Amino acid sequence: MKIGLRHYLTVAFTIVATVPVLVLGLWVEKTSMEKELAAVSEKHLLLATSTTAALDRYARDAKGVFSLFAESVHSRASPAELDLAQKFGFRYIHLHAPDGSEIARMSFDEAADNGISPQIFKVLYGQSGDEAAFSPVMDDGAGAPTLFLTKRLATGQLAIGALNLDYIRKMQSAISFGRKGHSAIVDRRGNTMAHPRPEWQQQITNLSAVKPVELMMAGKSGVAKFFSPAMGKDMITGYSTVPETGWGVMVPQPLEELEERAGDVKKMALGLIVIGLVAAALISWALAGLLVRPLEAVINAARWFSKGYLDTRVQAMPDGYPQEFRDLGSSVNAMIRDVAKGIVEREDAERDLQITHDHLGHMTNRLQNLNRELESRVEERSSDLLEEINQRSELAEALQLSNLRLKDFAESASDWFWEMDENLRWSYFSDKFTLITGISTDQLLGRTFEESGVFDETDRPCQAHMAELQAHHAFRNFEHYLTRANGESVYVSISANPIFDENGAFAGYRGTGTDVTERRMLDRMKTEFITTVSHELRTPLTSIHGALGLLASDVFGSLSGEANGLLEIAKLNSDRLLKVIDDVLDVEKLEKGILEIDYRPVNLSKLVADTVAEHAGLSRKQNIDIQLLDPAPDLKIQGDARRLAQAIGNLLSNAVKFSDDGRAVEVALTRDGDRARISIHDSGPGIPKIFRDHIFDRFALVDSSDRRQVGGTGLGLYIAKSIIDRHQGSIGFQSEEGVGSTFFIELPITAN
């Protein structure tokens, strides 16, 4: 077989077209395993951190429920309390004396309450403290792996709660993927709490020698490769630690599964390379034929003409051929006619032949230029197509990864996701919404707040929230209740951000929601308990305080110096206790919205000076001086003098408590435009950063071992902020750890 121009063109075009395909295929084959490792590492770490977040909430809630029951273990559990305890997995709660003798018990699972052996009590008593704390998982004496919660009460007695591991194991069994992908949960010592192998759970097998478990015991989170004794394989795992308890969660998967998926990708890449080569060869052969065929027609016509067939002509090219090829055929035919005529008229023919020859050279150059231009365009278009293919492949991979992430978030999160359109109509709810609230999404999709029928439109918070939606503002932790089909109410908390398109036009909301029904019930029970206790204590305490005042005034005769000292201590303690009760009752009034504010003209300069003088005596007893620095004169405001003095006094009391002995608390009153500013600076230890976001919450207390050993309820700052808010003012602070803190109050000044 002779090798012609068509073969050369086919080989050249095939090489040009297949080089990019080969490069792409080799790159995909090389990076497939790296992409598998990167994708799996991110997914497994996300699963581990999501699970630890859920376990952290469970541990905190379980401690809260245990602390509540520990104070009432002498009473019989109500059905609601029994249901709450069983939800958290409590088997029983016992109250023991320091010598180990049982004082009282509250059983939630009679079959599992076999009492606490002396050996277990000795271990639990040694690790207990004033705060509720989890023990490592251990045998309860009857062969059941158990977590114990312990807390030493103020009476010196030890409260012990036993929990089963059903909730933790349920979370572990919910994570399964691939053929052998699973999860495992261990306590802070590496003991197995939840694992796919039941015998390891029952035997409480210690896994501290396994690399990821060792890292979790050190409080770390991340991704690691290791050899699994359970599977007998090399694994890759994401791992994370529960901050509240030190428990660890790991989500491993065999590396061989990733290698299999990467092998599939390599096979696919090889197939694409083969297909690309075949397609490039076929297209190149066809394109070369398209370019060579007109030349072959011209050559054939010339060959027949040279043999004496003067009527030979180049066949006309079909309409699909380029105009240049058709022009070439016409030109060659004209040349043949001229040559034939030249045979008769030789001289004219020679002249015409020269002209034709020159014309043919010009056309040949033009054809070569066109050929080069065509090759350049083909190469440019091939490059554009390759770039477009790469871009679409990257976009497809990014879209697939984004969809997988969203699916993992929705399935593993304990909350739900939702969306609204630009008309404030719900357009999407994740499946967790119906699972948590019991309300079908059909009641909400395509409807607004007002149209849904599950909200109370007369509720003021709901009205304010609807106004906030109309204003397109972001919001956080808006709590309200939903009405189920059976008439029950469920309390939820939702947060969201507004969405705007590329032109800045409002496009809707996108946010999350969570069930807060149990938390609200616990808050209500705690508030009702504290309020009841406060009311019951106030009357007898008032009588005691009055009696101490009469004794101190010598109405019943003079007392000895030692008796007067004891009487003064008792009177100070009764004053402090009355203030605690008054604070608790004020909190109750604030929450019910019934705290009375008597607005009158107030000389703020005099009020600050009087308040400082009132607290100066108590502060000097603690070797701390309160200094009032040149207050601005005659600043007048509209407000309740008694309540404002209470707020300022709470800040002064805190400053004195946290100041070092022999240091001074500085108080300043200044004017800034139309607002008065009261600043109170102390030289105490400062406020830890982790506590600053919650410092104005109810019962907020800084637990720092290097501060003054003082008491407190954690209500002073909460009450102060509530009072200042009622005066259209603001309260804030600046603090540096180890240096001190400055609290400030700003209030509007009246015009006259």
CSV table of C-alpha atoms in Angstrom, one decimal, residues 9 20 34 38 90 208 253 535 543 618 623 748:
chain,number,residue,atom,x,y,z
A,9,LEU,CA,-2.7,14.3,7.5
A,20,PRO,CA,-4.8,16.7,25.3
A,34,GLU,CA,-5.8,11.8,46.4
A,38,ALA,CA,-9.5,14.3,50.7
A,90,PHE,CA,-31.4,7.2,84.0
A,208,SER,CA,-6.2,3.6,74.4
A,253,GLN,CA,-13.4,3.3,57.0
A,535,HIS,CA,-41.4,33.7,99.0
A,543,SER,CA,-38.9,38.7,111.3
A,618,LEU,CA,-18.9,48.0,103.8
A,623,ASN,CA,-9.8,47.1,103.2
A,748,PRO,CA,-30.2,60.0,78.4
